[in-house]
Coordinates of C-alpha atoms and ligand atoms in Angstrom, one line a residue:
X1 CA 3.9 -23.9 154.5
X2 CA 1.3 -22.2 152.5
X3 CA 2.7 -20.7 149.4
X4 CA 0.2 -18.7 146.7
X5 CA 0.4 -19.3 143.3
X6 CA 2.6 -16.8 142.2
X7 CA 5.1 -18.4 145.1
X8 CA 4.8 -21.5 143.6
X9 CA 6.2 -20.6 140.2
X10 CA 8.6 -19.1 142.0
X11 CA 9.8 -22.0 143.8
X12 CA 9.2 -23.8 139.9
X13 CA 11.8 -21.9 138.4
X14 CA 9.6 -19.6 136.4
X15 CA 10.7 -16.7 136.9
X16 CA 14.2 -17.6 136.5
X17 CA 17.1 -19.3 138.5
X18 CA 18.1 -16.3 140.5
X19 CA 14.5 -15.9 141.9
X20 CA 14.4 -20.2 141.9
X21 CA 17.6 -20.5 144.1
X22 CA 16.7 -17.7 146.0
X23 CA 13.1 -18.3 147.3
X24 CA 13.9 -21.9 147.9
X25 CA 16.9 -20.7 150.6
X26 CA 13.7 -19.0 152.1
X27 CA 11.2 -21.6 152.4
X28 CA 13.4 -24.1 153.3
X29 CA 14.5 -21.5 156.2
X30 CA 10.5 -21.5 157.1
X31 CA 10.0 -25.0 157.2
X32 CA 13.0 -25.2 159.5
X33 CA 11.4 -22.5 161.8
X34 CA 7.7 -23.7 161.2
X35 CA 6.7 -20.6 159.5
X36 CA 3.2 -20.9 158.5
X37 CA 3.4 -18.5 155.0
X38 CA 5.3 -16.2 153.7
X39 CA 5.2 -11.9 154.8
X40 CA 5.8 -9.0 152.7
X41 CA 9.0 -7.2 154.0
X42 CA 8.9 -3.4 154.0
X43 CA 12.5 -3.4 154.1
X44 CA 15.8 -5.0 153.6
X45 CA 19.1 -4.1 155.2
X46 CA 22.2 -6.2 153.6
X47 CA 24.8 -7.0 155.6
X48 CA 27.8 -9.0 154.9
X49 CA 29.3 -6.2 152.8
X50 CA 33.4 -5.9 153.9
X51 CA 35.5 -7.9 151.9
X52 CA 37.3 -8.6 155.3
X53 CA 34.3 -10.6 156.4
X54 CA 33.4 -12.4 153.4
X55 CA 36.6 -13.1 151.2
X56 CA 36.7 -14.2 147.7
X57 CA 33.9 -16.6 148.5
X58 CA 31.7 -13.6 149.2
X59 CA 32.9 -11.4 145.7
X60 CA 32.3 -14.1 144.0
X61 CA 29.0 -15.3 144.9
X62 CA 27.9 -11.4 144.8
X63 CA 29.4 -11.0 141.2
X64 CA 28.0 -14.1 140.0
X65 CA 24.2 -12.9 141.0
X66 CA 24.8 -9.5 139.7
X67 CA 25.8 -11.0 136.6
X68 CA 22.9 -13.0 136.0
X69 CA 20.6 -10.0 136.4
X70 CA 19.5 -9.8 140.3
X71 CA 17.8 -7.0 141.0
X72 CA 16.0 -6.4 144.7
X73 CA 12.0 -6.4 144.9
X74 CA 11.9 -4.0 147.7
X75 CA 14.1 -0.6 149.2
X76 CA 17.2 -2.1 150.3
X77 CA 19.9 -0.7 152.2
X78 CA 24.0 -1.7 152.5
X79 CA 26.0 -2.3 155.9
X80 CA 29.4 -0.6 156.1
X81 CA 32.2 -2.3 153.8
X82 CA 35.7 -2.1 155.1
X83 CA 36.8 1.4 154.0
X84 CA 36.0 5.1 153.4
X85 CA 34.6 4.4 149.6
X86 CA 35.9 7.6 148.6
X87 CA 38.5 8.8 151.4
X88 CA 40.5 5.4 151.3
X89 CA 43.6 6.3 149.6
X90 CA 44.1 9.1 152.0
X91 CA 43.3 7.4 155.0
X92 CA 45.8 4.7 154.2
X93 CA 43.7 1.8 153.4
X94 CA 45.5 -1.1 151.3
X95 CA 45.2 -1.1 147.3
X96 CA 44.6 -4.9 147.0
X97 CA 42.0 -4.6 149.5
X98 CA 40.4 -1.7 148.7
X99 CA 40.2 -2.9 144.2
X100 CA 38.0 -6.2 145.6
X101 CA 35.9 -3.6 148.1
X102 CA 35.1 -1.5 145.4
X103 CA 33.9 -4.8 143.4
X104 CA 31.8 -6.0 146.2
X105 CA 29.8 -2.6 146.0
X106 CA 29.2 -2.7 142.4
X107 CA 28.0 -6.3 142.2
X108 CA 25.3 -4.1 144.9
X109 CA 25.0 -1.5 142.8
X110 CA 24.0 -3.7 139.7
X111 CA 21.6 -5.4 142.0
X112 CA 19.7 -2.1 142.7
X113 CA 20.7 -2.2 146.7
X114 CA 20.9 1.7 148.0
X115 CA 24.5 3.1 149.1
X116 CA 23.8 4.0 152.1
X117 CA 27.1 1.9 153.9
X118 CA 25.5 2.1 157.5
X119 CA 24.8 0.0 159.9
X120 CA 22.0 3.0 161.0
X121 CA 20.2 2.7 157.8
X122 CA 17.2 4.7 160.1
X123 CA 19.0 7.5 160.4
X124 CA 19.9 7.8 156.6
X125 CA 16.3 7.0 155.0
X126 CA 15.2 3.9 155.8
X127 CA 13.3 4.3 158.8
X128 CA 10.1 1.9 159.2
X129 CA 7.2 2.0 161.4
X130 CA 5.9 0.3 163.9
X131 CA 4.8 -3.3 163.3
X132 CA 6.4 -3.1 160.2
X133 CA 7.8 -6.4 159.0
X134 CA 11.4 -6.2 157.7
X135 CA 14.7 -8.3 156.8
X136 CA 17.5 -7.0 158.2
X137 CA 20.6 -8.6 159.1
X138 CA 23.1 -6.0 160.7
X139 CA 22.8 -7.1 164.3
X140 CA 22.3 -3.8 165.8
X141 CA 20.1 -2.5 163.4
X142 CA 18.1 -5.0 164.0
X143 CA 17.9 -4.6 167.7
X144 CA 17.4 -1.1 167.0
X145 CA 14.1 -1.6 164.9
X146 CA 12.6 -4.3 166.8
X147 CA 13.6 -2.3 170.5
X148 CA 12.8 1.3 169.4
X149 CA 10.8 1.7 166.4
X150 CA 8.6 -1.4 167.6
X151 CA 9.4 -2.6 163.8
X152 CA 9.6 -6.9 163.2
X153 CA 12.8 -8.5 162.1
X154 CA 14.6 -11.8 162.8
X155 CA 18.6 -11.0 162.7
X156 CA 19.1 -12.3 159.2
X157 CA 22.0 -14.1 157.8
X158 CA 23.7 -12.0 155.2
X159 CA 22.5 -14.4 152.0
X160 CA 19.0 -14.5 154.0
X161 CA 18.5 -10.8 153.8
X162 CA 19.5 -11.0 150.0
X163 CA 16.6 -13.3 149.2
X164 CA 14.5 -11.8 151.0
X165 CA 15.5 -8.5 149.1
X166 CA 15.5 -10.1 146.0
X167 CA 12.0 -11.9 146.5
X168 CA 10.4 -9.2 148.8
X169 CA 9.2 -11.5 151.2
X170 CA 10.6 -13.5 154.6
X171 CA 9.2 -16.3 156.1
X172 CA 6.6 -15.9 159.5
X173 CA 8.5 -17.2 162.7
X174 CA 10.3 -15.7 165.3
X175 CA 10.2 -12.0 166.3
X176 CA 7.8 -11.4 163.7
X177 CA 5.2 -12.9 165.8
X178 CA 3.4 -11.2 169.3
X179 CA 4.4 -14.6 171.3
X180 CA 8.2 -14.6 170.6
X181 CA 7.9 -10.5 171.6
X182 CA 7.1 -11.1 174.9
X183 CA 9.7 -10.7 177.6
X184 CA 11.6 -14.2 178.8
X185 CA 14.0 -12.2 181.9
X186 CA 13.7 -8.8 183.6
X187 CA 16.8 -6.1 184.1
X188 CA 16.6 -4.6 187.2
X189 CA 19.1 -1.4 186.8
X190 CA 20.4 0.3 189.8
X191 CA 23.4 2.1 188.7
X192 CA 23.5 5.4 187.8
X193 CA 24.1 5.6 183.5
X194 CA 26.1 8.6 183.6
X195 CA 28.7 8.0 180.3
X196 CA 27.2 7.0 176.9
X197 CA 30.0 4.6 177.8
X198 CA 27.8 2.9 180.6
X199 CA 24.8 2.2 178.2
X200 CA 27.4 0.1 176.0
X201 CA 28.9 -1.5 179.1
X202 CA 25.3 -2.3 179.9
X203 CA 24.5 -3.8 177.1
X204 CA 27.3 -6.0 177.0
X205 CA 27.1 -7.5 180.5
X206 CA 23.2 -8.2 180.1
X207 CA 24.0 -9.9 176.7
X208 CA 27.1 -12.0 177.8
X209 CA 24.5 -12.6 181.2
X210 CA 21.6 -13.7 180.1
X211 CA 22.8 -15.1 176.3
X212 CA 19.7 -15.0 174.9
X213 CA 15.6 -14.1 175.1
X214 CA 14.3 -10.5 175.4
X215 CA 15.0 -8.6 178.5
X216 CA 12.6 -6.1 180.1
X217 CA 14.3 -3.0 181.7
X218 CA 13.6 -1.1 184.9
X219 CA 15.5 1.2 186.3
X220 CA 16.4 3.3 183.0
X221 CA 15.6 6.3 184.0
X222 CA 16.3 8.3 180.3
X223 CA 17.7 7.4 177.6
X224 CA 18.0 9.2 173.9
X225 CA 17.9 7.4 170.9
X226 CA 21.9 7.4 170.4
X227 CA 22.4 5.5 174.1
X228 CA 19.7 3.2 173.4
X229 CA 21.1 2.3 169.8
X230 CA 24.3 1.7 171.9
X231 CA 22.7 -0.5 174.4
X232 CA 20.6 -2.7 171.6
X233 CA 23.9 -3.0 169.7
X234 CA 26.2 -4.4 172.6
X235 CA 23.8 -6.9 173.6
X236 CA 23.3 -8.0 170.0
X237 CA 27.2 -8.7 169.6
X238 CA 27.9 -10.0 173.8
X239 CA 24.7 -12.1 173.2
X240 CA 22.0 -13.0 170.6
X241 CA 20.0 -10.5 171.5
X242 CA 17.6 -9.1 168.9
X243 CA 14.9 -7.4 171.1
X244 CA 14.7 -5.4 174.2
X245 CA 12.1 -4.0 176.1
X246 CA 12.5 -0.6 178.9
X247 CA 10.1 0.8 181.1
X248 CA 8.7 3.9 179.9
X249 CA 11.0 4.3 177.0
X250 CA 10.1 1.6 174.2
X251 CA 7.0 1.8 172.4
X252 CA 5.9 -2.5 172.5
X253 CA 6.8 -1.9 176.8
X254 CA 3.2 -1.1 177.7
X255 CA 1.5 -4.3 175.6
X256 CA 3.7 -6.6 177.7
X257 CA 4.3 -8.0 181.3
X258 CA 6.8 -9.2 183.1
X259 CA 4.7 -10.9 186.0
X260 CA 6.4 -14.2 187.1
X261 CA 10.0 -13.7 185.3
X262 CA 13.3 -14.1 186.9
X263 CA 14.9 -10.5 187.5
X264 CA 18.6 -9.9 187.2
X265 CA 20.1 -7.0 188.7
X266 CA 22.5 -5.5 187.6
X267 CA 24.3 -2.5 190.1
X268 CA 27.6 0.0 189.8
X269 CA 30.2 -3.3 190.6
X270 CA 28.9 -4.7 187.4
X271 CA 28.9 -2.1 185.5
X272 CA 32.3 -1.6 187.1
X273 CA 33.1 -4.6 186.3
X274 CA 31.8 -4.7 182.5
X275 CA 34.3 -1.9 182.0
X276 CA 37.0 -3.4 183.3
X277 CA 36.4 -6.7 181.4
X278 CA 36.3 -4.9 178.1
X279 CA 39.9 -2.8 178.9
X280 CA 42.6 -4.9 177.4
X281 CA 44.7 -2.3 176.4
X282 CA 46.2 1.3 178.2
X283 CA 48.1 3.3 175.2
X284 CA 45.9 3.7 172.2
X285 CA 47.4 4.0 168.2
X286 CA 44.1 5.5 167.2
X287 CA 40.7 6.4 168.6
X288 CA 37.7 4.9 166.8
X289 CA 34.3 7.0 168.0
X290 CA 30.9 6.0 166.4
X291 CA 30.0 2.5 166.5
X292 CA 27.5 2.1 166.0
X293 CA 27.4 4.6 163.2
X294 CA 27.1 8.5 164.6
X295 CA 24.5 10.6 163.9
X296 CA 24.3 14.1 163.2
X297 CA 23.9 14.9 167.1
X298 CA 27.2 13.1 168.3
X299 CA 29.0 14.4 165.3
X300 CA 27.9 17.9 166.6
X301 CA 28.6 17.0 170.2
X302 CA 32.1 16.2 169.1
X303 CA 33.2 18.9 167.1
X304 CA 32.2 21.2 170.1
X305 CA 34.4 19.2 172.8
X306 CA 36.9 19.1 169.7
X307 CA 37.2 22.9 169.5
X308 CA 40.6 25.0 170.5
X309 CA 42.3 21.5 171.0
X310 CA 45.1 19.6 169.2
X311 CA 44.7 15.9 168.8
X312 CA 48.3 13.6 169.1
X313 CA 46.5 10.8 168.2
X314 CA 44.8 9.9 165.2
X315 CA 40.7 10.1 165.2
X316 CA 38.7 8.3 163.1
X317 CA 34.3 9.3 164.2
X318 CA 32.5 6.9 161.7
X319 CA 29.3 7.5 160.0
X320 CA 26.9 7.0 157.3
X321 CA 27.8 9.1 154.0
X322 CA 24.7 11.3 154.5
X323 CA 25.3 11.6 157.8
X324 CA 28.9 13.3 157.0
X325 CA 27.4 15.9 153.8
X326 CA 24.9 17.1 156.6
X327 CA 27.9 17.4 159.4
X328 CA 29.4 19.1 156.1
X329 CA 27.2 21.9 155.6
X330 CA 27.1 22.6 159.3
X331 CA 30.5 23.2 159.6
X332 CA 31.1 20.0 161.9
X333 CA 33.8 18.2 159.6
X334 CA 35.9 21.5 159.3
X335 CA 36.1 22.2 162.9
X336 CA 37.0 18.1 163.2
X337 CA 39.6 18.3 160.8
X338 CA 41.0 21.6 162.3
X339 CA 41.6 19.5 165.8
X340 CA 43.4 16.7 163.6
X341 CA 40.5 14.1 163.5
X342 CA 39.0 12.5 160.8
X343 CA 35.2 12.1 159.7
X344 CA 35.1 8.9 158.1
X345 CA 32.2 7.6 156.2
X346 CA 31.2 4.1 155.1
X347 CA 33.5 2.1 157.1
X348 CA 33.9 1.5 160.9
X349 CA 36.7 0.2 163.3
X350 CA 35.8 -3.6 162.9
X351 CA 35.0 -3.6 159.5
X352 CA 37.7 -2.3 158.3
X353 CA 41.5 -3.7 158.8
X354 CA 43.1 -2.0 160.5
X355 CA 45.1 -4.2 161.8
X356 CA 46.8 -4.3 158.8
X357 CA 46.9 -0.5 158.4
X358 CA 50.0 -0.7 161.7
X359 CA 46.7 -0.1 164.8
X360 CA 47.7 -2.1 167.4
X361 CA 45.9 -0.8 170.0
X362 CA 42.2 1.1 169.9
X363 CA 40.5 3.6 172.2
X364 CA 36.5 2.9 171.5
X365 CA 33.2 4.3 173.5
X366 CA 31.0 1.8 172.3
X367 CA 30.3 -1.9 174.2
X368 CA 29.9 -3.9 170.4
X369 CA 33.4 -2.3 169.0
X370 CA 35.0 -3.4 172.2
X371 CA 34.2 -6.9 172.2
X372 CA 34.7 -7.7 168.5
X373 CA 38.1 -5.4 168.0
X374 CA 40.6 -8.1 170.1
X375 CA 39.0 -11.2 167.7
X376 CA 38.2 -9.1 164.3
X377 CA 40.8 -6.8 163.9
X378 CA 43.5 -8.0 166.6
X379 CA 43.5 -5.1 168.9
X380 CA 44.1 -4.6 172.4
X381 CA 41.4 -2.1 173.2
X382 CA 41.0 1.2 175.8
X383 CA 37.1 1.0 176.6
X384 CA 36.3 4.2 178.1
X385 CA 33.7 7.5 177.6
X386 CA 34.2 9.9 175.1
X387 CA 35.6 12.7 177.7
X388 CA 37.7 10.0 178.7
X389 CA 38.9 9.3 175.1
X390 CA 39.4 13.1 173.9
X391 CA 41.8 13.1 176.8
X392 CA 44.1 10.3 175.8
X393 CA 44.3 11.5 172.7
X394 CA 44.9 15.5 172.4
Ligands
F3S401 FE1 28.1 -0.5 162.9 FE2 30.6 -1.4 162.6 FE3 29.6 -1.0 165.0 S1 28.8 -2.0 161.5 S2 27.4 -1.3 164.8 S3 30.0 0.6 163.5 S4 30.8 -2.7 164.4

């Protein structure tokens, strides 16, 4: 792989062991993947950031690079970590866990990574363009960028992203190149998407389908940006799915052609069928809304269905921190809280435990949640829409 100069006293320790270490994980993750050079990244988005996923292992490692003086290259965003970073006493999240959360985000902090704790960093100030190359390793995000923004990123591995944030550069292979853009299996679509439920049910038969490659779409008749960050981020977590293409809806659809591919079709039974497969459970503990992350427009849409009702349940809508001050000055978090429900930031219902906080069973609207929640967190889980939801729960 070519390397410039600079690179190469990179790679010669030079600049230090931090740098040393970390550029090496990248080249040797470019010769495995035939990557020709190295690319400037506009962007990084860290993932790996609950201490439920990464343990002690994870702390330490993060503590020990913070401590010898990391600091990122390039704007760099944070995933959720496993609880409301300032609500968490009040919602009830565990004190052991939540004094090791809180070290995880400073050893961030130290390193210069921005607090944004979303897995929609677009939404909160890190938006790219199009055809801009990135490392981001939250799985929907990165279907998000590459499907809708027409942005470049591989899904990165959480100490991946770090390097590449901490060298500002990833190696040349996969998605950020035209060939590995190109379609590999067309979606034929004849169902009706009525529920933003449907685009997440979607999402996860294709992915669990078809495995992996980058499907091409007909038959999406609309879609807003909140149905198709459902759809990316269902297939990303049924399947390896990184990029998607639709008809008149995603900006790299016209520069591409499907001519020759195999064509799945997918009707009402399956999407029938996708619901039903993702229902495990009937009585939810709690319903979890906003996965991934809300934005401003659900948060809105909720409080108005929310208004002049009681909830019995508990109601948790997860979003970024921004997200929630702006939902603040609107009004939107009052007339939550008057129904009962919760806006929590940070944090969503897979990364954070709740299976230790006495959920048993969880009501979700979104495809990813309901796939991960029975293996993450141990839940049986109520996959339905969000009218359906509101009335299971008030
Ligand atoms: Fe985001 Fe958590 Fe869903 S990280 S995509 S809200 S599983």
């Amino acid at each position: 792989m070519y390397l410039t100069k600079e690179q190469e006293r990179m790679l010669s320790g030079e600049y230090g062991e931090v740098l040393e270490r970390n550029f090496r994980l990248l080249v040797r993750l470019g010769e495995i993947y035939g990557a020709d050079r190295m690319i400037p990244v506009g962007s990084v988005q860290v993932a790996g950031v609950s201490y439920k996923s990464i343990g002690d292992p994870g702390l330490e490692f993060l503590e020990d690079l913070a401590d010898k003086g990391a600091r990122v290259r390039v704007p760099t965003t944070l995933n959720p970590p496993g609880m409301d970073l300032e609500d968490w006493r009040e919602l009830g999240f565990p004190r052991d866990f939540a004094e090791k959360q809180l070290r995880i985000i400073d050893a961030f902090r130290r390193m210069g990574v921005a607090m944004t704790a979303t897995c929609t960093p677009y939404l909160v100030g890190n938006l790219p363009r199009f055809g801009e190359h990135l490392a981001w390793s939250e799985s929907s995000a990165v279907s998000f960028a590459n499907s809708v923004i027409g942005a470049r990123t591989n899904r990165e591995g959480g100490p991946s992203a770090l390097a590449a944030a901490l060298c500002g550069v990833t190696p040349n292979y996969g998605l950020h190149l035209d060939e590995n853009r190109r379609p590999s299996v067309v979606i034929k679509v004849d169902a009706e998407l009525r529920r933003e439920s449907d685009f997440g049910a979607l999402g996860y038969h294709v992915g669990k389908t078809i495995e992996k490659g980058v499907p091409y779409f007909y038959g999406i008749k609309d879609a807003d940006v909140d149905q198709l960050k459902a759809l990316g981020a269902a297939m990303a977590a049924s399947g390896a799915i990184a990029l998607y293409h639709v008809e008149g809806l995603t900006p790299e659809a016209t520069l591409v052609t499907t001519g020759g591919l195999g064509t799945i079709e997918v009707g009402e039974r399956e999407l029938r069928e996708a619901h039903e497969g993702l229902n495990t459970g009937r009585e939810p503990d709690i319903a979890i809304l906003g996965c991934p992350h809300a934005s401003l427009a659900e948060i809105a849409e909720l409080a108005g269905k929310l208004e002049g009702r009681r909830l019995r349940k508990p109601l948790w809508i997860c979003t970024a921190r921004a997200t929630k001050r702006a939902a603040a000055e609107m009004g939107l978090v009052d007339k939550i809280e008057r129904a009962g429900g919760k806006v929590v930031a940070d944090t969503c219902a897979v990364v954070a435990p709740i299976e230790r906080m006495g959920f048993k069973c969880t009501a979700v609207n979104s495809g990813k949640a309901a796939n991960y929640l029975p293996g993450f967190c141990k839940q049986a889980v109520v996959f339905k829409s969000v009218d359906e939801i509101l009335e299971m729960v008030t």
